[in-house]
XYZ file of C-alpha atoms in Angstrom:
612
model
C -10.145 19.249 46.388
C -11.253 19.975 42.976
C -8.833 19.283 39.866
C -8.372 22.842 38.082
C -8.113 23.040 34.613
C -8.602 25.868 31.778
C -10.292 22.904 29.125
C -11.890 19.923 29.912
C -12.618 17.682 27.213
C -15.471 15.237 27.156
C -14.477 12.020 25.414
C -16.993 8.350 24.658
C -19.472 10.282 23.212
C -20.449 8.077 20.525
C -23.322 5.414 20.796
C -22.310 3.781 17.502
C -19.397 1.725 19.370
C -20.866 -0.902 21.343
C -16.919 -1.600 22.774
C -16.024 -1.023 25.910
C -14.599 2.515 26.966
C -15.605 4.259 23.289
C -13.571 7.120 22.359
C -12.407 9.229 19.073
C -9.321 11.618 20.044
C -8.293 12.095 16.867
C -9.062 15.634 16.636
C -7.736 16.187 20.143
C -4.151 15.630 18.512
C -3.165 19.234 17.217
C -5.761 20.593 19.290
C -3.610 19.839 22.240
C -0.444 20.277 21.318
C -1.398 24.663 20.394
C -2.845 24.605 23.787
C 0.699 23.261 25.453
C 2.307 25.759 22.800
C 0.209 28.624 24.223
C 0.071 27.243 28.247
C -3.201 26.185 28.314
C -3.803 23.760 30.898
C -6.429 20.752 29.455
C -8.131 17.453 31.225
C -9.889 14.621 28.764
C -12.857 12.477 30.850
C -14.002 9.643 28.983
C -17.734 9.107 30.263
C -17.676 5.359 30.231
C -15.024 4.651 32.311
C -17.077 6.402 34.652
C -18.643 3.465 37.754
C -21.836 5.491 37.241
C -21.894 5.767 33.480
C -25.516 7.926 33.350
C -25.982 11.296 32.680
C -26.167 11.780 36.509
C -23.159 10.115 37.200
C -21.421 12.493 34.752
C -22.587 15.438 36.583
C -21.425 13.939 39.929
C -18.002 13.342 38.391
C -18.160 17.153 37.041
C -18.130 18.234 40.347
C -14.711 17.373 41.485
C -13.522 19.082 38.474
C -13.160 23.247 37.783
C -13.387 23.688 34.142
C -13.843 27.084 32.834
C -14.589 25.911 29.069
C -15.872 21.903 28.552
C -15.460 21.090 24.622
C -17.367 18.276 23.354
C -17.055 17.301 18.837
C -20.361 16.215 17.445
C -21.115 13.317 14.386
C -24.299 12.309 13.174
C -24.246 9.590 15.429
C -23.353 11.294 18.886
C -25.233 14.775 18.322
C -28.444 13.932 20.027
C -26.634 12.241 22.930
C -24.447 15.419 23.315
C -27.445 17.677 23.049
C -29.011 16.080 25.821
C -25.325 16.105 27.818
C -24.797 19.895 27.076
C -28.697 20.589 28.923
C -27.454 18.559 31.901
C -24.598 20.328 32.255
C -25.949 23.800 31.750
C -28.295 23.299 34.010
C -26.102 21.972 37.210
C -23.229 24.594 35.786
C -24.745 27.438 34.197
C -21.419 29.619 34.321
C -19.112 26.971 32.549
C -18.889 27.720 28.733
C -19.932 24.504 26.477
C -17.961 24.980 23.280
C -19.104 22.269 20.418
C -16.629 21.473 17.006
C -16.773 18.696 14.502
C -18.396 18.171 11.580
C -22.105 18.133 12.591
C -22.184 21.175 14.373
C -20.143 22.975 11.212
C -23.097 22.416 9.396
C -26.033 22.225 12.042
C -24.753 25.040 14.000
C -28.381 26.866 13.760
C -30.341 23.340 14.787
C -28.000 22.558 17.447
C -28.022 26.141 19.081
C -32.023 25.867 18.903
C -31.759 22.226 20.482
C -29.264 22.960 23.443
C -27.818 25.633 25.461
C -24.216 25.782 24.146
C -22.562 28.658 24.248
C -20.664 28.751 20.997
C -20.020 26.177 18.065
C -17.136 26.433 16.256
C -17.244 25.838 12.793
C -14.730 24.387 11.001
C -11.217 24.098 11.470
C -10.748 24.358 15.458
C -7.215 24.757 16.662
C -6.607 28.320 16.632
C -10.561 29.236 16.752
C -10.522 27.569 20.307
C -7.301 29.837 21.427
C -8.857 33.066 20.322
C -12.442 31.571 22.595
C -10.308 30.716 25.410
C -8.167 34.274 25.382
C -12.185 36.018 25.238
C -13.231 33.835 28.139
C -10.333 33.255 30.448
C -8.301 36.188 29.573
C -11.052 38.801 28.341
C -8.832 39.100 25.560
C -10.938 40.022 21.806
C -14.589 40.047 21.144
C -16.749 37.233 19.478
C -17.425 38.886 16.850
C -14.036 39.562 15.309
C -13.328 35.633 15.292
C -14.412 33.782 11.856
C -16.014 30.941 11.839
C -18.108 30.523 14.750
C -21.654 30.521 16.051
C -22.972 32.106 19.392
C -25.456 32.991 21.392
C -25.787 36.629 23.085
C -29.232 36.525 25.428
C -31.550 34.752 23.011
C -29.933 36.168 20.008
C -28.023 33.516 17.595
C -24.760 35.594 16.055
C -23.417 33.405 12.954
C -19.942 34.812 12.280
C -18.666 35.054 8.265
C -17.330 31.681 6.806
C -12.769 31.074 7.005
C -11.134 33.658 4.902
C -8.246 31.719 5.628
C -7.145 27.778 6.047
C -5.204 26.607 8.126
C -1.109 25.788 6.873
C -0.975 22.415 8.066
C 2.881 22.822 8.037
C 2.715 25.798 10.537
C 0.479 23.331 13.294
C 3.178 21.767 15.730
C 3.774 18.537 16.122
C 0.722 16.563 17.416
C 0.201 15.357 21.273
C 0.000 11.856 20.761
C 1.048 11.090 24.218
C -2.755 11.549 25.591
C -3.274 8.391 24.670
C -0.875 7.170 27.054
C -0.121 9.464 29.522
C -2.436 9.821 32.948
C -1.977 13.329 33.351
C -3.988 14.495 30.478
C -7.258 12.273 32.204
C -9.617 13.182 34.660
C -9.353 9.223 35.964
C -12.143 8.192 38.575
C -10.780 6.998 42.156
C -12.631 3.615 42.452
C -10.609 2.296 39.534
C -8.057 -0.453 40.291
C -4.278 0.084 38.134
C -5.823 -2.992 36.488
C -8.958 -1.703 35.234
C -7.027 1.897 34.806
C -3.901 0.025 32.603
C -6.743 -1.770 30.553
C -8.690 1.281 29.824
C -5.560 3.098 28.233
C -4.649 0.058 26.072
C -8.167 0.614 24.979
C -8.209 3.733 23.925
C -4.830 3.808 22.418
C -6.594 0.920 20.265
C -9.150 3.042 19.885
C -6.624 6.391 18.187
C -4.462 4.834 16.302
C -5.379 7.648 13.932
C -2.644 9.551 11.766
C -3.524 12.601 9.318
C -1.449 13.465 7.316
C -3.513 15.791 4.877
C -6.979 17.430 5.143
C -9.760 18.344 2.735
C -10.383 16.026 -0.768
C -10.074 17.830 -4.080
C -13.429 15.326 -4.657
C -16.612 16.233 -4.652
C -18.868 12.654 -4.298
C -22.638 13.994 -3.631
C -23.083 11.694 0.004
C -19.237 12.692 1.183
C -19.389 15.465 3.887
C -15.089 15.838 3.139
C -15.513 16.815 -0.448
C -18.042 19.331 0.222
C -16.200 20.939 2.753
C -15.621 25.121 1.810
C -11.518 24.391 2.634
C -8.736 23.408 0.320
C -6.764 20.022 0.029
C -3.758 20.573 2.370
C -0.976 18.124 3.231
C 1.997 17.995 5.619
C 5.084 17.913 4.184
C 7.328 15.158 4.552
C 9.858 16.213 6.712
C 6.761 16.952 9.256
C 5.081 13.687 8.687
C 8.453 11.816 9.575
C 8.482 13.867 12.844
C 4.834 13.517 13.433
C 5.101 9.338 12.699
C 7.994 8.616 15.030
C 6.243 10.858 18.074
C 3.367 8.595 17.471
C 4.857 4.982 17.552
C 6.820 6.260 20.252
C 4.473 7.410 22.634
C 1.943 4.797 22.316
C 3.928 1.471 21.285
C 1.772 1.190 18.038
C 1.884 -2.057 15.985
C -0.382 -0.426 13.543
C -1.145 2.924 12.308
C -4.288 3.952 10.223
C -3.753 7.000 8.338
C -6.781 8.362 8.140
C -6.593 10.614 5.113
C -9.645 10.928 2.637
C -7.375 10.278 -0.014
C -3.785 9.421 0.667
C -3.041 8.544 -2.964
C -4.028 11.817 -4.009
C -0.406 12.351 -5.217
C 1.655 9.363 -6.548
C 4.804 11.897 -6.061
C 4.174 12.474 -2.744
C 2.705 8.622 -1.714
C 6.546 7.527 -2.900
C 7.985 10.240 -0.353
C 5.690 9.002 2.434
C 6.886 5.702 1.692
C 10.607 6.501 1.934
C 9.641 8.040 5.598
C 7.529 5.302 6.393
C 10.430 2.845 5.458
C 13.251 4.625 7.400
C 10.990 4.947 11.106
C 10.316 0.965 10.304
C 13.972 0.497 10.890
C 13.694 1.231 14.311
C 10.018 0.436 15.291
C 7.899 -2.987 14.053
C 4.386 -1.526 12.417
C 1.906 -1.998 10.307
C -0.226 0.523 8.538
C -3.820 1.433 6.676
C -4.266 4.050 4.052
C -7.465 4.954 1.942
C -6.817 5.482 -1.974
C -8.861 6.102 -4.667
C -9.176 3.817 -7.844
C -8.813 6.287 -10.407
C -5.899 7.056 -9.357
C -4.173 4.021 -8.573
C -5.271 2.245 -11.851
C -2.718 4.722 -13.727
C -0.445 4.392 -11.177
C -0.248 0.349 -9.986
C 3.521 0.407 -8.996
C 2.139 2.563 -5.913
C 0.552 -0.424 -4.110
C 3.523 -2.305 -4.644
C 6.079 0.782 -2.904
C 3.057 1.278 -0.319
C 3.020 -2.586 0.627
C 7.208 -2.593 0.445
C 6.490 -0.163 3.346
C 4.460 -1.950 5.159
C 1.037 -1.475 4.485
C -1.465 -4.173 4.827
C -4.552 -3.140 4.094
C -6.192 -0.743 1.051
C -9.477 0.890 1.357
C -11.276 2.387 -2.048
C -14.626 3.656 -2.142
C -16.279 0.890 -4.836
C -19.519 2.320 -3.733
C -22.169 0.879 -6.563
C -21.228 -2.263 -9.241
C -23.045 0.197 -11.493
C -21.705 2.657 -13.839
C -24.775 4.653 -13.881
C -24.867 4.596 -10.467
C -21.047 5.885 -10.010
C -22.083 8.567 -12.413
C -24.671 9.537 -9.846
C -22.811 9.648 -7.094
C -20.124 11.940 -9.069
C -17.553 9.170 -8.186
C -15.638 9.909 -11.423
C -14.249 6.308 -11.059
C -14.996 3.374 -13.401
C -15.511 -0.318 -13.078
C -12.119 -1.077 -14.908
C -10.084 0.728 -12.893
C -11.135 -0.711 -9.585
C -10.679 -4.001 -11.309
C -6.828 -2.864 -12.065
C -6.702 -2.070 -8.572
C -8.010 -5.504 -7.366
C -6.221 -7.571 -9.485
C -2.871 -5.643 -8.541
C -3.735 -6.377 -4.896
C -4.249 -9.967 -5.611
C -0.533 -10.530 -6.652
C 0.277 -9.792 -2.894
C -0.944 -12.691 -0.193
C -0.452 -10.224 2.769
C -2.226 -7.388 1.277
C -6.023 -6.537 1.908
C -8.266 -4.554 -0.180
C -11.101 -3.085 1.833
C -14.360 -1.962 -0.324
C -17.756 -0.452 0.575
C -20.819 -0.478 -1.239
C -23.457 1.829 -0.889
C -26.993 0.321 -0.669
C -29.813 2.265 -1.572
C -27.992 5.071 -3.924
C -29.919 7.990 -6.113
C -30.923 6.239 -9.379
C -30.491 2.025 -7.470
C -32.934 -0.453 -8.790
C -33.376 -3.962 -7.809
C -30.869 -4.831 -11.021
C -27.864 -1.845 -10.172
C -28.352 -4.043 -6.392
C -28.037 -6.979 -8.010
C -24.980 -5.613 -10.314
C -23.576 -4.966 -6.948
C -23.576 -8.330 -6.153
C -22.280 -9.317 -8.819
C -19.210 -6.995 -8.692
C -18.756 -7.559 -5.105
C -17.757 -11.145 -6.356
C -15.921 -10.516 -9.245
C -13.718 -8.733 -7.183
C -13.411 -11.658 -4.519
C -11.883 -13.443 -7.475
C -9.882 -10.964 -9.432
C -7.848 -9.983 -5.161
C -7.227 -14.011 -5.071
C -9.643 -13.210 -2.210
C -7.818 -10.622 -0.644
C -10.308 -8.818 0.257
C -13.240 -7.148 2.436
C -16.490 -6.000 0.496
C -18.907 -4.456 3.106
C -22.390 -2.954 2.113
C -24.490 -0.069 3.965
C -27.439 2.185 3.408
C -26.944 5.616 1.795
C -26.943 8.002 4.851
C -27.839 11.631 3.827
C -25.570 14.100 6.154
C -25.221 17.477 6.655
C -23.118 19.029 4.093
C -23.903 16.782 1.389
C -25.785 17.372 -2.010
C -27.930 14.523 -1.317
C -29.142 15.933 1.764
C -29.576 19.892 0.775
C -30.939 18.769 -2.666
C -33.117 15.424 -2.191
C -35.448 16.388 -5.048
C -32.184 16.579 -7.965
C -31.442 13.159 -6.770
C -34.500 11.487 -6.772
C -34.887 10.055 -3.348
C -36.621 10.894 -0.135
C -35.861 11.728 3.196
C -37.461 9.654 5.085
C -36.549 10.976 8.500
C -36.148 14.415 9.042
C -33.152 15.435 11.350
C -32.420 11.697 11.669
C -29.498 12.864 13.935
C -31.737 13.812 16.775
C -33.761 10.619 17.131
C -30.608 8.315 17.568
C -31.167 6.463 14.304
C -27.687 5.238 13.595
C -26.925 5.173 9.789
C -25.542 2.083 7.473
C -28.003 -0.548 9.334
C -30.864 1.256 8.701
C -32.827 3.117 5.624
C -32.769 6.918 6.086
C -33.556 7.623 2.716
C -34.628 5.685 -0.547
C -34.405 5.981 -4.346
C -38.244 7.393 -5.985
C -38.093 4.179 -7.788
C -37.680 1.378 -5.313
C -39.932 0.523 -2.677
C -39.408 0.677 1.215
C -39.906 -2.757 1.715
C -37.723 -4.224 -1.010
C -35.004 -1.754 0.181
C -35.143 -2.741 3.444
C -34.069 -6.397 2.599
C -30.908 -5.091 0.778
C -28.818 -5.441 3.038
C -30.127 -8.761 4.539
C -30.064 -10.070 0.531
C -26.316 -8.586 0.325
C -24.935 -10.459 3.331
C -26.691 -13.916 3.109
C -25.793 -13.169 -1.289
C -21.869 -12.734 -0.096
C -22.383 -15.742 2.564
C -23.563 -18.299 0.322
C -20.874 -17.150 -2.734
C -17.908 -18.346 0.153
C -19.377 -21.443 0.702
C -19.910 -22.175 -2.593
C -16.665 -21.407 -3.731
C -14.124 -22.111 -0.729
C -13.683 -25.727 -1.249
C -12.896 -25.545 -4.734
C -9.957 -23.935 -3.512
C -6.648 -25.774 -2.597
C -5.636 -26.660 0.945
C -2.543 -24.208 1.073
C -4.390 -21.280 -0.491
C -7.213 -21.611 2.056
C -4.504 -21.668 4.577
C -2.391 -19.057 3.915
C -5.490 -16.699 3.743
C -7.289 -18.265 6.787
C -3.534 -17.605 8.753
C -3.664 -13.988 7.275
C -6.418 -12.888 8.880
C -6.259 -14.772 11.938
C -2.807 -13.047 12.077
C -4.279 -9.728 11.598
C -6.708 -9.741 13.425
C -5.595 -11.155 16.338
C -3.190 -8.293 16.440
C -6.249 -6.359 16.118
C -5.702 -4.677 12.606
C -8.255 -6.323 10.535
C -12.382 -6.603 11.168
C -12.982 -10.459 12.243
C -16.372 -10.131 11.156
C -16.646 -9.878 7.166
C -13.695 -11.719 5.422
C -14.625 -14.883 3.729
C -11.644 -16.752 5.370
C -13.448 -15.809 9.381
C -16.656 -16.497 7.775
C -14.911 -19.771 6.872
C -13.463 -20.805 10.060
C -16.875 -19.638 12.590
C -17.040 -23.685 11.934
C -16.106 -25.007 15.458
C -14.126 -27.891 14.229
C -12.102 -25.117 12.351
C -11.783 -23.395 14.863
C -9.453 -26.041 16.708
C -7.801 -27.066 13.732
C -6.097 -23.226 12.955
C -5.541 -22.981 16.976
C -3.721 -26.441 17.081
C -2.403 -25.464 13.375
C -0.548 -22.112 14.610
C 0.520 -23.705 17.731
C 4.666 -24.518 18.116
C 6.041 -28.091 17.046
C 2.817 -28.213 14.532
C 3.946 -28.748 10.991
C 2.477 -28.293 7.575
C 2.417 -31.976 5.600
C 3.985 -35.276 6.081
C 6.590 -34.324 3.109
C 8.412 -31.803 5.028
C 10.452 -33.916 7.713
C 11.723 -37.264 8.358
C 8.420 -39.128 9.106
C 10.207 -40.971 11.984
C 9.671 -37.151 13.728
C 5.877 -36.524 12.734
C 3.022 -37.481 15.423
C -0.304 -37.456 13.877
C -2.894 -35.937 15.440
C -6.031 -36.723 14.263
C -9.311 -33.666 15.358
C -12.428 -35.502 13.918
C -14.679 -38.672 14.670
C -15.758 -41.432 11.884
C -19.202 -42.501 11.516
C -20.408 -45.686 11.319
C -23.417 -47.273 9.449
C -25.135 -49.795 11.770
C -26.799 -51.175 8.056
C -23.865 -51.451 6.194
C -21.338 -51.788 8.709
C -18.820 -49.584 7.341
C -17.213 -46.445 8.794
C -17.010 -43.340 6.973
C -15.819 -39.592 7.301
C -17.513 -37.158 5.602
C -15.835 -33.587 4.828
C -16.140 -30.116 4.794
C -17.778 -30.473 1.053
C -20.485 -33.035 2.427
C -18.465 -36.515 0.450
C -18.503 -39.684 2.328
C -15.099 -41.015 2.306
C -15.012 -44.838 2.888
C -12.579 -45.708 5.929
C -11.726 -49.493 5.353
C -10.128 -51.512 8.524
C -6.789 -50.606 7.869
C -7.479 -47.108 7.480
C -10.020 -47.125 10.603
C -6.404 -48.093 12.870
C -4.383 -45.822 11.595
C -7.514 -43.119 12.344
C -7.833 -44.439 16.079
C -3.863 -44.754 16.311
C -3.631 -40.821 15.177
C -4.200 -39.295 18.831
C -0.595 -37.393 19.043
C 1.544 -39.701 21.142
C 3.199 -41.885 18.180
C 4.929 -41.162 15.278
C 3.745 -42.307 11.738
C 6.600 -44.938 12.338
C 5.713 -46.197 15.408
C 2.345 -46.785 14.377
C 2.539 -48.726 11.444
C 5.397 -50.888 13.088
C 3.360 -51.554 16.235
C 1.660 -55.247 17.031
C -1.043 -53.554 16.887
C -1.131 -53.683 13.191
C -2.056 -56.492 11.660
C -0.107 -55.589 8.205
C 3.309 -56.349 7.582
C 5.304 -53.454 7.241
C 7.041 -52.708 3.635
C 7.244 -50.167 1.383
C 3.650 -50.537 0.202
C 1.944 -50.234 3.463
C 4.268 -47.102 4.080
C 2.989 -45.476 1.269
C -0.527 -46.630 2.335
C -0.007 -45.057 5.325
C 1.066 -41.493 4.049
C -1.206 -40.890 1.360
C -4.393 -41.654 3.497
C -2.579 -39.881 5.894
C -2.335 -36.412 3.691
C -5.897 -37.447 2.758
C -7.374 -36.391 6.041
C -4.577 -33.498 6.451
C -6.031 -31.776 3.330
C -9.650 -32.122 4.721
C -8.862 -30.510 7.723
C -9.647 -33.637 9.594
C -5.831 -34.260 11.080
C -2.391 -32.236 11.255
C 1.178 -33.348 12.078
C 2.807 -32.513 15.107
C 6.505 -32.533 15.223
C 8.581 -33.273 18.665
């Protein structure tokens, strides 16, 4: 028997997530929660949880399933797969309407209705758009015409409706429906799944949402940034909302992290300090985490704010650094400067759980090979001035719909050099869309290649001039982090740090219970050392040696070679140096002997201290 439902919404549209079970519900949120309001019944089927995961194993699946409307958002990423999904579809179903929202279709609409047979896009803001579509085609309630903001097809005819009169009052929106992250009867869930691979799947995608908005629109207007461009107002929800809307959402999904995924969430220092207060009160009673973007301009006149928003919990920071240029910023109509993100990073730095999170833009209207290498540059100097607490990631310039870099190429100075990139699954940041008039393809296209293996080399360079403890404490930051899957494992210099395999071991044995930090913190008759490298030995010279993390040979002489072999975990420091086994007599001296060549190898990562 076929499942019934009034919506059904397609879900794992986008290619750009190699993961497992992709998904972006975020917009689904309020969405859902009018349609409860106004008893419209709604499924969600994520296509790669599908057995058959192919285009005709999607129709197959539609088939046990009576939608009257399917929904589907577009990005620049996902539009060309959902093109090709919506002509599938139409063609097996041609009486189901294919409604299509997000920000590509807003500004595509007249492409995408050329490309596929949709039936309307919805432009825009969707939550109350979608009711008035759904009381036209369900109910036969209205006319097409009369509803703002949309684009539709009558016969062969394309009918593009005037632009929102009116926005949305995010106040007046209900609270969200967080719960179809969670709950099974929102999904369209195949049969041949086990409650393993089922259970796995939601703690997936709840990974996957752990999106919060609590204000749309930017009051900025940066020339590559579809959000600033956007014809709608800054908007926020009040407090009192947002501490309704944050406890629903811990509490339906168990969140140990939230990322609140405003464009600017520091857009009002007034209002950051009453988020905070909220933020602080539903900690009380559930044990988060959270992410906010700010902007730099802001918080340099402001720097208390990043000391209330860590108080509160957050962990991690993201500002758009974009260029180490000032021209460049200038450009880009940032209307940020070099000095401020540098009061901004050095604020960070004070904090050792804190992470500042920064993107640079490769490839920007106006870059040369010297704003690149200025880039650099920066992206180093602000390494040092966050104590390394941070992430500095770089990307090519991608020119989207909506943005002045993409409707005006020639003001800019740079060149399209794929046309409707969107369509031929080109997926942006990894790869040059467009380019500057004055740098060459070639030399751009190392950029990013130069930028990494640049950033590489700087950590190596500089990580062993750094003490033991510091490297530890950030090295057990991240770990932490991102073991509890809040932070990127692939960029900060600390992971980049321990990728060596002996490293590796040492954090895993370091974090482990009974392991303790140095031989000064307890009675030495209690510490077991365990040692995690091998000596070498010269054949010609006949002596042993261990050489570090820094490439230094450090002579091991025969004293020093026992208590190496003795170090395997079983006896204390005590034990050893009192055993027959050593040929020393034991005394004060030979004690201290013992412990400082000890702590030697313990701060070069060659041994650690277990207590029992």
């Amino acid at each position: 028997m076929k499942i019934s439902t009034d919506v059904l919404f397609l879900d794992g549209l986008d290619p750009r997530f190699d993961k497992k079970y992709n998904s972006f519900l975020g917009y689904l949120f309020p969405i859902s929660s009018v349609l409860e309001i106004y008893n419209y019944s709604f499924k969600i089927l994520n296509i790669t949880f599908l057995t058959d995961y192919s285009y005709k194993g999607i129709i197959a699946s539609l088939k046990e399933v009576d939608p009257k409307v399917i929904c589907m958002t577009t990005t620049a990423d996902n539009i060309s797969t959902v093109c090709t999904l919506v002509n599938k579809i139409k063609k097996e179903f041609p009486s189901i309407k294919i409604v299509l929202g997000g920000p590509q279709a807003t500004f595509f609409d007249m492409k995408i209705m050329d490309a596929c047979k949709c039936d309307v896009i919805v432009r825009g803001e969707g939550e109350y758009k979608l009711l008035k579509l759904l009381d036209f085609y369900i109910k036969g309630k209205g006319d097409l015409s009369n509803i703002e903001g949309i684009t539709y097809k009558i016969n062969d005819a394309i009918i593009k409706t005037d632009n929102d009169t009116t926005y949305i009052d995010l106040n007046e929106l209900p609270i969200p429906q967080f719960a179809i992250t969670s709950d099974k009867k929102y999904w369209i869930l195949p049969n041949d799944k086990s409650q393993n691979e089922i259970d796995y799947f939601f703690d997936i995608i709840k990974h996957n949402n752990n999106v919060l908005i609590t204000s749309r629109g930017c009051p900025y207007n940066c020339i590559f940034c579809v959000e600033g461009n956007l014809e709608r107002s800054y908007r926020e929800r009040s407090p009192e909302n947002f501490a309704k809307d944050l406890e629903y959402f811990i509490e339906s999904n168990g969140f140990n992290h939230v990322l609140i995924a405003d464009s600017t969430f520091t857009s009002s220092p007034k209002r950051v300090n009453e988020l905070c207060e909220v933020i602080k009160k539903v900690r009380e009673k559930y044990n988060f985490r959270w992410f906010a973007e700010g902007r730099a301009n802001i918080l340099s006149k402001n720097l208390d704010l990043i000391r209330i928003m860590h108080d509160a919990g957050m962990f991690n920071l993201q500002i758009g650094v974009e260029s180490g240029s000032e021209k460049i910023l200038e450009i880009q109509n940032k209307k940020i400067t070099k000095k401020q993100i540098k009061d901004v990073a050095k604020e960070v730095g004070k904090f050792n759980d804190l992470l500042l999170s920064c993107n640079f833009i490769l490839g920007n209207p106006g870059e040369t090979n010297e704003t690149f290498q200025e880039s650099i540059s920066f992206s180093k100097e602000l390494y040092e001035l966050t104590n390394y607490n941070i992430v500095c990631q770089g990307g090519y310039l991608v020119p989207y719909v909506g943005t002045p870099i993409r409707d005006y190429p020639e003001k800019y100075e740079i060149e399209i050099l794929v046309e409707d990139f969107e369509f031929k699954k080109i997926l942006g940041y990894n790869q040059v869309i467009c380019k500057p008039n004055n740098i060459n393809l070639e030399e751009l296209e190392n950029h990013l290649s130069v930028f990494s293996s640049e950033m590489n080399a700087f950590f190596k360079s500089q990580v062993f001039n750094k003490s033991k403890a510091f490297i530890d404490q950030k090295v057990l930051f991240y770990r932490k982090f991102s073991q509890e899957q809040m932070v990127s494992n692939t960029s900060p210099w600390a992971l980049n740090f321990i990728s060596l395999n002996i490293l590796q071991r040492y954090y895993s044995i370091f974090e482990s219970t009974g392991t303790i930090k140095d031989a000064s913190e307890l009675s030495i008759n209690n510490l077991y050392p365990l040692r995690l490298w091998d000596l070498n030995f010269d054949p010609n010279t006949l002596i042993y040696q261990f050489t570090n993390l820094k490439g230094e040979n450090i002579i091991i002489d025969d004293f020093e070679k026992y208590l190496w072999e003795s170090a395997i975990g079983k006896w204390t420091i005590i034990e050893i140096i009192q055993s027959k086994e050593c040929l020393l007599e034991y005394n004060d001296e030979l004690l201290s002997k013992t412990l400082n060549f000890y702590n030697k190898m313990y701060d070069n990562f060659a041994l650690i201290f277990r207590e029992y």
